[in-house]
PDB file of N, CA and C in Angstrom:
ATOM      1  N   MET A   1      67.421 338.551 134.851  1.00 78.00           N
ATOM      2  CA  MET A   1      66.081 338.602 135.404  1.00 78.00           C
ATOM      3  C   MET A   1      65.761 337.237 136.003  1.00 78.00           C
ATOM      4  N   ALA A   2      65.136 337.273 137.153  1.00 72.00           N
ATOM      5  CA  ALA A   2      64.687 336.059 137.825  1.00 72.00           C
ATOM      6  C   ALA A   2      63.157 336.079 137.837  1.00 72.00           C
ATOM      7  N   ALA A   3      62.564 335.306 136.934  1.00 76.00           N
ATOM      8  CA  ALA A   3      61.110 335.318 136.801  1.00 76.00           C
ATOM      9  C   ALA A   3      60.464 334.018 137.275  1.00 76.00           C
ATOM     10  N   THR A   4      61.240 332.949 137.388  1.00 72.00           N
ATOM     11  CA  THR A   4      60.686 331.684 137.860  1.00 72.00           C
ATOM     12  C   THR A   4      61.060 331.487 139.328  1.00 72.00           C
ATOM     13  N   SER A   5      60.355 330.593 139.966  1.00 74.00           N
ATOM     14  CA  SER A   5      60.626 330.311 141.370  1.00 74.00           C
ATOM     15  C   SER A   5      62.073 329.845 141.573  1.00 74.00           C
ATOM     16  N   ARG A   6      62.561 328.992 140.708  1.00 74.00           N
ATOM     17  CA  ARG A   6      63.939 328.504 140.814  1.00 74.00           C
ATOM     18  C   ARG A   6      64.929 329.642 140.624  1.00 74.00           C
ATOM     19  N   GLN A   7      64.730 330.469 139.611  1.00 73.00           N
ATOM     20  CA  GLN A   7      65.634 331.596 139.378  1.00 73.00           C
ATOM     21  C   GLN A   7      65.650 332.538 140.576  1.00 73.00           C
ATOM     22  N   ARG A   8      64.494 332.792 141.165  1.00 74.00           N
ATOM     23  CA  ARG A   8      64.431 333.668 142.335  1.00 74.00           C
ATOM     24  C   ARG A   8      65.129 333.030 143.533  1.00 74.00           C
ATOM     25  N   ARG A   9      65.010 331.714 143.670  1.00 72.00           N
ATOM     26  CA  ARG A   9      65.634 331.011 144.788  1.00 72.00           C
ATOM     27  C   ARG A   9      67.167 331.072 144.697  1.00 72.00           C
ATOM     28  N   VAL A  10      67.726 330.966 143.502  1.00 73.00           N
ATOM     29  CA  VAL A  10      69.176 330.987 143.301  1.00 73.00           C
ATOM     30  C   VAL A  10      69.713 332.418 143.317  1.00 73.00           C
ATOM     31  N   GLY A  11      69.018 333.337 142.686  1.00 71.00           N
ATOM     32  CA  GLY A  11      69.433 334.738 142.679  1.00 71.00           C
ATOM     33  C   GLY A  11      70.883 334.925 142.294  1.00 71.00           C
ATOM     34  N   LEU A  12      71.625 335.652 143.107  1.00 71.00           N
ATOM     35  CA  LEU A  12      73.036 335.932 142.836  1.00 71.00           C
ATOM     36  C   LEU A  12      73.982 335.073 143.680  1.00 71.00           C
ATOM     37  N   MET A  13      73.503 333.930 144.132  1.00 73.00           N
ATOM     38  CA  MET A  13      74.339 333.014 144.919  1.00 73.00           C
ATOM     39  C   MET A  13      75.590 332.623 144.135  1.00 73.00           C
ATOM     40  N   GLY A  14      76.699 332.536 144.862  1.00 74.00           N
ATOM     41  CA  GLY A  14      77.916 331.996 144.288  1.00 74.00           C
ATOM     42  C   GLY A  14      78.723 332.943 143.419  1.00 74.00           C
ATOM     43  N   ARG A  15      78.248 334.140 143.187  1.00 83.00           N
ATOM     44  CA  ARG A  15      79.007 335.096 142.364  1.00 83.00           C
ATOM     45  C   ARG A  15      80.060 335.795 143.199  1.00 83.00           C
ATOM     46  N   ASP A  16      81.208 336.021 142.579  1.00 86.00           N
ATOM     47  CA  ASP A  16      82.286 336.735 143.242  1.00 86.00           C
ATOM     48  C   ASP A  16      82.253 338.228 142.947  1.00 86.00           C
ATOM     49  N   SER A  17      81.485 338.612 141.933  1.00 89.00           N
ATOM     50  CA  SER A  17      81.389 340.030 141.580  1.00 89.00           C
ATOM     51  C   SER A  17      80.130 340.263 140.763  1.00 89.00           C
ATOM     52  N   LEU A  18      79.828 341.530 140.604  1.00 89.00           N
ATOM     53  CA  LEU A  18      78.691 341.974 139.809  1.00 89.00           C
ATOM     54  C   LEU A  18      79.167 343.203 139.068  1.00 89.00           C
ATOM     55  N   ALA A  19      78.882 343.312 137.787  1.00 92.00           N
ATOM     56  CA  ALA A  19      79.299 344.479 137.008  1.00 92.00           C
ATOM     57  C   ALA A  19      78.833 345.753 137.706  1.00 92.00           C
ATOM     58  N   PRO A  20      79.596 346.835 137.609  1.00 92.00           N
ATOM     59  CA  PRO A  20      79.242 348.074 138.320  1.00 92.00           C
ATOM     60  C   PRO A  20      77.808 348.546 138.079  1.00 92.00           C
ATOM     61  N   ASP A  21      77.298 348.387 136.882  1.00 92.00           N
ATOM     62  CA  ASP A  21      75.922 348.786 136.573  1.00 92.00           C
ATOM     63  C   ASP A  21      75.004 347.578 136.410  1.00 92.00           C
ATOM     64  N   GLY A  22      75.460 346.428 136.897  1.00 91.00           N
ATOM     65  CA  GLY A  22      74.685 345.199 136.776  1.00 91.00           C
ATOM     66  C   GLY A  22      73.714 345.033 137.925  1.00 91.00           C
ATOM     67  N   GLY A  23      72.871 344.066 137.810  1.00 90.00           N
ATOM     68  CA  GLY A  23      71.916 343.765 138.858  1.00 90.00           C
ATOM     69  C   GLY A  23      71.053 342.589 138.468  1.00 90.00           C
ATOM     70  N   MET A  24      70.163 342.207 139.349  1.00 89.00           N
ATOM     71  CA  MET A  24      69.201 341.153 139.052  1.00 89.00           C
ATOM     72  C   MET A  24      67.819 341.633 139.455  1.00 89.00           C
ATOM     73  N   LEU A  25      66.899 341.537 138.505  1.00 90.00           N
ATOM     74  CA  LEU A  25      65.515 341.924 138.730  1.00 90.00           C
ATOM     75  C   LEU A  25      64.702 340.674 139.023  1.00 90.00           C
ATOM     76  N   PHE A  26      64.039 340.659 140.170  1.00 90.00           N
ATOM     77  CA  PHE A  26      63.162 339.564 140.571  1.00 90.00           C
ATOM     78  C   PHE A  26      61.727 339.998 140.257  1.00 90.00           C
ATOM     79  N   VAL A  27      61.032 339.212 139.449  1.00 91.00           N
ATOM     80  CA  VAL A  27      59.684 339.557 139.008  1.00 91.00           C
ATOM     81  C   VAL A  27      58.709 338.497 139.515  1.00 91.00           C
ATOM     82  N   TYR A  28      57.600 338.962 140.079  1.00 92.00           N
ATOM     83  CA  TYR A  28      56.577 338.073 140.631  1.00 92.00           C
ATOM     84  C   TYR A  28      55.271 338.223 139.863  1.00 92.00           C
ATOM     85  N   ASP A  29      54.500 337.140 139.819  1.00 91.00           N
ATOM     86  CA  ASP A  29      53.205 337.144 139.138  1.00 91.00           C
ATOM     87  C   ASP A  29      52.103 337.787 139.969  1.00 91.00           C
ATOM     88  N   GLU A  30      52.358 337.936 141.269  1.00 94.00           N
ATOM     89  CA  GLU A  30      51.373 338.556 142.146  1.00 94.00           C
ATOM     90  C   GLU A  30      52.085 339.370 143.218  1.00 94.00           C
ATOM     91  N   LYS A  31      51.330 340.257 143.826  1.00 97.00           N
ATOM     92  CA  LYS A  31      51.905 341.127 144.845  1.00 97.00           C
ATOM     93  C   LYS A  31      52.431 340.303 146.016  1.00 97.00           C
ATOM     94  N   GLN A  32      53.633 340.663 146.482  1.00 97.00           N
ATOM     95  CA  GLN A  32      54.253 340.024 147.644  1.00 97.00           C
ATOM     96  C   GLN A  32      54.000 340.899 148.871  1.00 97.00           C
ATOM     97  N   SER A  33      53.880 340.269 150.014  1.00 98.00           N
ATOM     98  CA  SER A  33      53.582 341.011 151.231  1.00 98.00           C
ATOM     99  C   SER A  33      54.824 341.728 151.770  1.00 98.00           C
ATOM    100  N   ALA A  34      54.594 342.688 152.631  1.00 98.00           N
ATOM    101  CA  ALA A  34      55.680 343.473 153.227  1.00 98.00           C
ATOM    102  C   ALA A  34      56.609 342.607 154.067  1.00 98.00           C
ATOM    103  N   ASP A  35      56.130 341.476 154.570  1.00 97.00           N
ATOM    104  CA  ASP A  35      57.001 340.623 155.374  1.00 97.00           C
ATOM    105  C   ASP A  35      57.751 339.579 154.550  1.00 97.00           C
ATOM    106  N   HIS A  36      57.508 339.548 153.241  1.00 95.00           N
ATOM    107  CA  HIS A  36      58.290 338.678 152.357  1.00 95.00           C
ATOM    108  C   HIS A  36      59.749 339.107 152.467  1.00 95.00           C
ATOM    109  N   ALA A  37      60.639 338.142 152.663  1.00 94.00           N
ATOM    110  CA  ALA A  37      62.033 338.489 152.941  1.00 94.00           C
ATOM    111  C   ALA A  37      63.004 337.822 151.962  1.00 94.00           C
ATOM    112  N   PHE A  38      64.121 338.485 151.754  1.00 91.00           N
ATOM    113  CA  PHE A  38      65.237 337.944 150.988  1.00 91.00           C
ATOM    114  C   PHE A  38      66.330 337.581 151.972  1.00 91.00           C
ATOM    115  N   TRP A  39      67.207 336.683 151.570  1.00 85.00           N
ATOM    116  CA  TRP A  39      68.361 336.369 152.388  1.00 85.00           C
ATOM    117  C   TRP A  39      69.570 336.265 151.487  1.00 85.00           C
ATOM    118  N   MET A  40      70.735 336.134 152.105  1.00 87.00           N
ATOM    119  CA  MET A  40      71.991 336.188 151.354  1.00 87.00           C
ATOM    120  C   MET A  40      72.786 334.887 151.453  1.00 87.00           C
ATOM    121  N   TYR A  41      72.112 333.782 151.710  1.00 87.00           N
ATOM    122  CA  TYR A  41      72.805 332.500 151.812  1.00 87.00           C
ATOM    123  C   TYR A  41      73.630 332.243 150.550  1.00 87.00           C
ATOM    124  N   GLU A  42      74.903 331.915 150.740  1.00 86.00           N
ATOM    125  CA  GLU A  42      75.857 331.627 149.668  1.00 86.00           C
ATOM    126  C   GLU A  42      76.051 332.802 148.711  1.00 86.00           C
ATOM    127  N   THR A  43      75.749 333.998 149.179  1.00 86.00           N
ATOM    128  CA  THR A  43      75.991 335.201 148.384  1.00 86.00           C
ATOM    129  C   THR A  43      77.248 335.854 148.930  1.00 86.00           C
ATOM    130  N   ARG A  44      78.215 336.081 148.050  1.00 88.00           N
ATOM    131  CA  ARG A  44      79.554 336.512 148.464  1.00 88.00           C
ATOM    132  C   ARG A  44      79.788 338.008 148.385  1.00 88.00           C
ATOM    133  N   ILE A  45      78.864 338.737 147.803  1.00 90.00           N
ATOM    134  CA  ILE A  45      79.072 340.176 147.609  1.00 90.00           C
ATOM    135  C   ILE A  45      77.973 340.963 148.327  1.00 90.00           C
ATOM    136  N   PRO A  46      78.304 342.125 148.892  1.00 94.00           N
ATOM    137  CA  PRO A  46      77.279 342.945 149.536  1.00 94.00           C
ATOM    138  C   PRO A  46      76.348 343.544 148.474  1.00 94.00           C
ATOM    139  N   LEU A  47      75.079 343.544 148.781  1.00 94.00           N
ATOM    140  CA  LEU A  47      74.076 344.020 147.819  1.00 94.00           C
ATOM    141  C   LEU A  47      73.109 344.989 148.477  1.00 94.00           C
ATOM    142  N   ASP A  48      72.532 345.847 147.653  1.00 96.00           N
ATOM    143  CA  ASP A  48      71.367 346.644 148.033  1.00 96.00           C
ATOM    144  C   ASP A  48      70.188 346.092 147.252  1.00 96.00           C
ATOM    145  N   ILE A  49      69.017 346.172 147.849  1.00 96.00           N
ATOM    146  CA  ILE A  49      67.819 345.685 147.181  1.00 96.00           C
ATOM    147  C   ILE A  49      66.720 346.731 147.294  1.00 96.00           C
ATOM    148  N   ALA A  50      66.071 347.003 146.173  1.00 98.00           N
ATOM    149  CA  ALA A  50      64.925 347.912 146.130  1.00 98.00           C
ATOM    150  C   ALA A  50      63.687 347.087 145.828  1.00 98.00           C
ATOM    151  N   PHE A  51      62.634 347.339 146.569  1.00 98.00           N
ATOM    152  CA  PHE A  51      61.356 346.664 146.366  1.00 98.00           C
ATOM    153  C   PHE A  51      60.422 347.619 145.652  1.00 98.00           C
ATOM    154  N   LEU A  52      59.901 347.195 144.505  1.00 97.00           N
ATOM    155  CA  LEU A  52      59.117 348.061 143.624  1.00 97.00           C
ATOM    156  C   LEU A  52      57.672 347.603 143.534  1.00 97.00           C
ATOM    157  N   ASP A  53      56.773 348.577 143.405  1.00 96.00           N
ATOM    158  CA  ASP A  53      55.373 348.221 143.186  1.00 96.00           C
ATOM    159  C   ASP A  53      55.162 347.909 141.704  1.00 96.00           C
ATOM    160  N   HIS A  54      53.911 347.689 141.302  1.00 93.00           N
ATOM    161  CA  HIS A  54      53.617 347.295 139.921  1.00 93.00           C
ATOM    162  C   HIS A  54      53.916 348.393 138.895  1.00 93.00           C
ATOM    163  N   THR A  55      54.086 349.630 139.332  1.00 94.00           N
ATOM    164  CA  THR A  55      54.408 350.722 138.403  1.00 94.00           C
ATOM    165  C   THR A  55      55.907 350.997 138.331  1.00 94.00           C
ATOM    166  N   GLY A  56      56.697 350.316 139.165  1.00 95.00           N
ATOM    167  CA  GLY A  56      58.131 350.544 139.198  1.00 95.00           C
ATOM    168  C   GLY A  56      58.563 351.525 140.268  1.00 95.00           C
ATOM    169  N   GLU A  57      57.616 351.995 141.091  1.00 97.00           N
ATOM    170  CA  GLU A  57      57.984 352.914 142.168  1.00 97.00           C
ATOM    171  C   GLU A  57      58.657 352.146 143.302  1.00 97.00           C
ATOM    172  N   ILE A  58      59.781 352.685 143.756  1.00 98.00           N
ATOM    173  CA  ILE A  58      60.511 352.063 144.861  1.00 98.00           C
ATOM    174  C   ILE A  58      59.745 352.309 146.155  1.00 98.00           C
ATOM    175  N   ARG A  59      59.387 351.226 146.829  1.00 98.00           N
ATOM    176  CA  ARG A  59      58.632 351.306 148.072  1.00 98.00           C
ATOM    177  C   ARG A  59      59.545 351.174 149.294  1.00 98.00           C
ATOM    178  N   SER A  60      60.677 350.479 149.151  1.00 98.00           N
ATOM    179  CA  SER A  60      61.657 350.377 150.231  1.00 98.00           C
ATOM    180  C   SER A  60      62.994 349.924 149.658  1.00 98.00           C
ATOM    181  N   ILE A  61      64.056 350.199 150.413  1.00 98.00           N
ATOM    182  CA  ILE A  61      65.413 349.792 150.036  1.00 98.00           C
ATOM    183  C   ILE A  61      66.097 349.221 151.271  1.00 98.00           C
ATOM    184  N   ASN A  62      66.798 348.113 151.101  1.00 96.00           N
ATOM    185  CA  ASN A  62      67.576 347.494 152.174  1.00 96.00           C
ATOM    186  C   ASN A  62      69.000 347.248 151.699  1.00 96.00           C
ATOM    187  N   SER A  63      69.928 347.244 152.635  1.00 96.00           N
ATOM    188  CA  SER A  63      71.302 346.817 152.374  1.00 96.00           C
ATOM    189  C   SER A  63      71.463 345.429 152.979  1.00 96.00           C
ATOM    190  N   MET A  64      72.128 344.535 152.235  1.00 94.00           N
ATOM    191  CA  MET A  64      72.269 343.153 152.671  1.00 94.00           C
ATOM    192  C   MET A  64      73.741 342.753 152.663  1.00 94.00           C
ATOM    193  N   SER A  65      74.174 342.098 153.705  1.00 92.00           N
ATOM    194  CA  SER A  65      75.560 341.652 153.844  1.00 92.00           C
ATOM    195  C   SER A  65      75.724 340.223 153.356  1.00 92.00           C
ATOM    196  N   PRO A  66      76.898 339.893 152.797  1.00 92.00           N
ATOM    197  CA  PRO A  66      77.150 338.515 152.353  1.00 92.00           C
ATOM    198  C   PRO A  66      76.988 337.534 153.512  1.00 92.00           C
ATOM    199  N   CYS A  67      76.633 336.297 153.182  1.00 90.00           N
ATOM    200  CA  CYS A  67      76.505 335.254 154.199  1.00 90.00           C
ATOM    201  C   CYS A  67      76.918 333.931 153.569  1.00 90.00           C
ATOM    202  N   THR A  68      78.081 333.475 153.943  1.00 81.00           N
ATOM    203  CA  THR A  68      78.582 332.212 153.401  1.00 81.00           C
ATOM    204  C   THR A  68      78.672 331.136 154.472  1.00 81.00           C
ATOM    205  N   THR A  69      78.004 331.361 155.601  1.00 81.00           N
ATOM    206  CA  THR A  69      77.990 330.363 156.679  1.00 81.00           C
ATOM    207  C   THR A  69      76.785 329.445 156.505  1.00 81.00           C
ATOM    208  N   GLU A  70      76.432 328.740 157.542  1.00 81.00           N
ATOM    209  CA  GLU A  70      75.280 327.843 157.504  1.00 81.00           C
ATOM    210  C   GLU A  70      73.988 328.623 157.242  1.00 81.00           C
ATOM    211  N   LYS A  71      73.050 327.977 156.584  1.00 79.00           N
ATOM    212  CA  LYS A  71      71.782 328.622 156.248  1.00 79.00           C
ATOM    213  C   LYS A  71      71.133 329.288 157.451  1.00 79.00           C
ATOM    214  N   GLU A  72      71.120 328.584 158.570  1.00 81.00           N
ATOM    215  CA  GLU A  72      70.433 329.074 159.761  1.00 81.00           C
ATOM    216  C   GLU A  72      71.059 330.351 160.316  1.00 81.00           C
ATOM    217  N   ALA A  73      72.315 330.612 159.992  1.00 86.00           N
ATOM    218  CA  ALA A  73      73.022 331.784 160.515  1.00 86.00           C
ATOM    219  C   ALA A  73      72.833 333.026 159.642  1.00 86.00           C
ATOM    220  N   CYS A  74      72.249 332.864 158.470  1.00 90.00           N
ATOM    221  CA  CYS A  74      72.075 333.993 157.557  1.00 90.00           C
ATOM    222  C   CYS A  74      70.828 334.794 157.929  1.00 90.00           C
ATOM    223  N   PRO A  75      70.974 336.114 158.083  1.00 88.00           N
ATOM    224  CA  PRO A  75      69.804 336.934 158.397  1.00 88.00           C
ATOM    225  C   PRO A  75      68.864 337.045 157.203  1.00 88.00           C
ATOM    226  N   VAL A  76      67.629 337.389 157.483  1.00 90.00           N
ATOM    227  CA  VAL A  76      66.658 337.669 156.424  1.00 90.00           C
ATOM    228  C   VAL A  76      66.379 339.168 156.408  1.00 90.00           C
ATOM    229  N   TYR A  77      66.011 339.658 155.251  1.00 94.00           N
ATOM    230  CA  TYR A  77      65.764 341.083 155.057  1.00 94.00           C
ATOM    231  C   TYR A  77      64.346 341.273 154.508  1.00 94.00           C
ATOM    232  N   PRO A  78      63.371 341.544 155.398  1.00 97.00           N
ATOM    233  CA  PRO A  78      61.994 341.755 154.955  1.00 97.00           C
ATOM    234  C   PRO A  78      61.879 342.999 154.068  1.00 97.00           C
ATOM    235  N   ALA A  79      60.948 342.943 153.144  1.00 97.00           N
ATOM    236  CA  ALA A  79      60.754 344.055 152.206  1.00 97.00           C
ATOM    237  C   ALA A  79      60.311 345.331 152.929  1.00 97.00           C
ATOM    238  N   GLY A  80      59.431 345.208 153.885  1.00 97.00           N
ATOM    239  CA  GLY A  80      58.953 346.384 154.595  1.00 97.00           C
ATOM    240  C   GLY A  80      57.821 347.107 153.892  1.00 97.00           C
ATOM    241  N   ALA A  81      57.482 346.653 152.692  1.00 98.00           N
ATOM    242  CA  ALA A  81      56.373 347.223 151.920  1.00 98.00           C
ATOM    243  C   ALA A  81      55.931 346.170 150.903  1.00 98.00           C
ATOM    244  N   PRO A  82      54.659 346.128 150.564  1.00 98.00           N
ATOM    245  CA  PRO A  82      54.225 345.193 149.514  1.00 98.00           C
ATOM    246  C   PRO A  82      54.955 345.520 148.205  1.00 98.00           C
ATOM    247  N   PHE A  83      55.231 344.489 147.401  1.00 97.00           N
ATOM    248  CA  PHE A  83      55.971 344.718 146.163  1.00 97.00           C
ATOM    249  C   PHE A  83      55.634 343.682 145.098  1.00 97.00           C
ATOM    250  N   TRP A  84      55.960 344.022 143.848  1.00 96.00           N
ATOM    251  CA  TRP A  84      55.795 343.137 142.697  1.00 96.00           C
ATOM    252  C   TRP A  84      57.137 342.742 142.099  1.00 96.00           C
ATOM    253  N   MET A  85      58.153 343.590 142.321  1.00 95.00           N
ATOM    254  CA  MET A  85      59.487 343.353 141.783  1.00 95.00           C
ATOM    255  C   MET A  85      60.514 343.751 142.830  1.00 95.00           C
ATOM    256  N   ALA A  86      61.696 343.157 142.716  1.00 95.00           N
ATOM    257  CA  ALA A  86      62.811 343.533 143.579  1.00 95.00           C
ATOM    258  C   ALA A  86      64.061 343.605 142.704  1.00 95.00           C
ATOM    259  N   LEU A  87      64.875 344.617 142.942  1.00 95.00           N
ATOM    260  CA  LEU A  87      66.089 344.812 142.154  1.00 95.00           C
ATOM    261  C   LEU A  87      67.300 344.781 143.064  1.00 95.00           C
ATOM    262  N   GLU A  88      68.184 343.801 142.858  1.00 94.00           N
ATOM    263  CA  GLU A  88      69.433 343.705 143.604  1.00 94.00           C
ATOM    264  C   GLU A  88      70.562 344.310 142.780  1.00 94.00           C
ATOM    265  N   VAL A  89      71.355 345.155 143.429  1.00 96.00           N
ATOM    266  CA  VAL A  89      72.504 345.802 142.801  1.00 96.00           C
ATOM    267  C   VAL A  89      73.660 345.802 143.798  1.00 96.00           C
ATOM    268  N   ASN A  90      74.835 346.196 143.341  1.00 96.00           N
ATOM    269  CA  ASN A  90      75.974 346.311 144.245  1.00 96.00           C
ATOM    270  C   ASN A  90      75.645 347.258 145.388  1.00 96.00           C
ATOM    271  N   ALA A  91      76.144 346.923 146.572  1.00 96.00           N
ATOM    272  CA  ALA A  91      75.945 347.786 147.743  1.00 96.00           C
ATOM    273  C   ALA A  91      76.431 349.193 147.432  1.00 96.00           C
ATOM    274  N   GLY A  92      75.628 350.182 147.795  1.00 97.00           N
ATOM    275  CA  GLY A  92      75.974 351.582 147.591  1.00 97.00           C
ATOM    276  C   GLY A  92      75.492 352.162 146.279  1.00 97.00           C
ATOM    277  N   TYR A  93      75.049 351.336 145.342  1.00 97.00           N
ATOM    278  CA  TYR A  93      74.645 351.822 144.019  1.00 97.00           C
ATOM    279  C   TYR A  93      73.514 352.847 144.092  1.00 97.00           C
ATOM    280  N   PHE A  94      72.482 352.537 144.845  1.00 97.00           N
ATOM    281  CA  PHE A  94      71.341 353.463 144.917  1.00 97.00           C
ATOM    282  C   PHE A  94      71.774 354.805 145.500  1.00 97.00           C
ATOM    283  N   ASN A  95      72.510 354.779 146.586  1.00 97.00           N
ATOM    284  CA  ASN A  95      72.979 356.004 147.222  1.00 97.00           C
ATOM    285  C   ASN A  95      73.892 356.801 146.288  1.00 97.00           C
ATOM    286  N   GLU A  96      74.838 356.128 145.653  1.00 97.00           N
ATOM    287  CA  GLU A  96      75.785 356.789 144.749  1.00 97.00           C
ATOM    288  C   GLU A  96      75.100 357.423 143.549  1.00 97.00           C
ATOM    289  N   ASN A  97      73.945 356.908 143.172  1.00 96.00           N
ATOM    290  CA  ASN A  97      73.235 357.411 142.003  1.00 96.00           C
ATOM    291  C   ASN A  97      71.995 358.227 142.365  1.00 96.00           C
ATOM    292  N   GLY A  98      71.853 358.576 143.634  1.00 97.00           N
ATOM    293  CA  GLY A  98      70.747 359.421 144.064  1.00 97.00           C
ATOM    294  C   GLY A  98      69.381 358.781 143.911  1.00 97.00           C
ATOM    295  N   ILE A  99      69.318 357.471 144.013  1.00 97.00           N
ATOM    296  CA  ILE A  99      68.055 356.738 143.872  1.00 97.00           C
ATOM    297  C   ILE A  99      67.525 356.450 145.263  1.00 97.00           C
ATOM    298  N   ASP A 100      66.227 356.766 145.493  1.00 98.00           N
ATOM    299  CA  ASP A 100      65.666 356.626 146.837  1.00 98.00           C
ATOM    300  C   ASP A 100      64.212 356.167 146.766  1.00 98.00           C
ATOM    301  N   VAL A 101      63.669 355.846 147.922  1.00 98.00           N
ATOM    302  CA  VAL A 101      62.257 355.471 148.037  1.00 98.00           C
ATOM    303  C   VAL A 101      61.413 356.584 147.416  1.00 98.00           C
ATOM    304  N   GLY A 102      60.422 356.191 146.633  1.00 98.00           N
ATOM    305  CA  GLY A 102      59.554 357.147 145.944  1.00 98.00           C
ATOM    306  C   GLY A 102      59.962 357.379 144.502  1.00 98.00           C
ATOM    307  N   ASP A 103      61.224 357.086 144.172  1.00 98.00           N
ATOM    308  CA  ASP A 103      61.655 357.196 142.777  1.00 98.00           C
ATOM    309  C   ASP A 103      61.031 356.068 141.985  1.00 98.00           C
ATOM    310  N   ARG A 104      60.922 356.275 140.696  1.00 97.00           N
ATOM    311  CA  ARG A 104      60.308 355.263 139.834  1.00 97.00           C
ATOM    312  C   ARG A 104      61.338 354.797 138.818  1.00 97.00           C
ATOM    313  N   LEU A 105      61.490 353.496 138.699  1.00 91.00           N
ATOM    314  CA  LEU A 105      62.396 352.914 137.730  1.00 91.00           C
ATOM    315  C   LEU A 105      61.610 352.425 136.523  1.00 91.00           C
ATOM    316  N   GLU A 106      62.114 352.731 135.347  1.00 89.00           N
ATOM    317  CA  GLU A 106      61.502 352.199 134.119  1.00 89.00           C
ATOM    318  C   GLU A 106      61.954 350.758 133.970  1.00 89.00           C
ATOM    319  N   VAL A 107      61.021 349.845 133.967  1.00 78.00           N
ATOM    320  CA  VAL A 107      61.334 348.433 133.871  1.00 78.00           C
ATOM    321  C   VAL A 107      60.703 347.889 132.605  1.00 78.00           C
ATOM    322  N   ALA A 108      61.563 347.417 131.706  1.00 74.00           N
ATOM    323  CA  ALA A 108      61.085 346.829 130.444  1.00 74.00           C
ATOM    324  C   ALA A 108      61.623 345.410 130.330  1.00 74.00           C
ATOM    325  N   PHE A 109      60.736 344.467 130.103  1.00 64.00           N
ATOM    326  CA  PHE A 109      61.164 343.070 129.915  1.00 64.00           C
ATOM    327  C   PHE A 109      60.205 342.357 129.008  1.00 64.00           C
TER     328      PHE A 109
END
């Protein structure tokens, strides 16, 4: 879980793999805007990210490609919907498990 600003900034940078059912939950103290974006600087593995509201409902999902080049060359991935939490998992996980926008994830921390 990434609950502090530093933890959210580092995220999954530098990892060569992620357990098949693993992920990182980003938790915010206040609602983030739809234009709030994630990027993949120094992230070596492809990821999917779901943006969740305060109840755990998925408001949007994006696929993100690794980016190990210069910071300026890494694309950003806007949420596309206001959110309180974001969940990064291995690319394809949501699709493989039938998880989509509108589904609700039980989040306990």
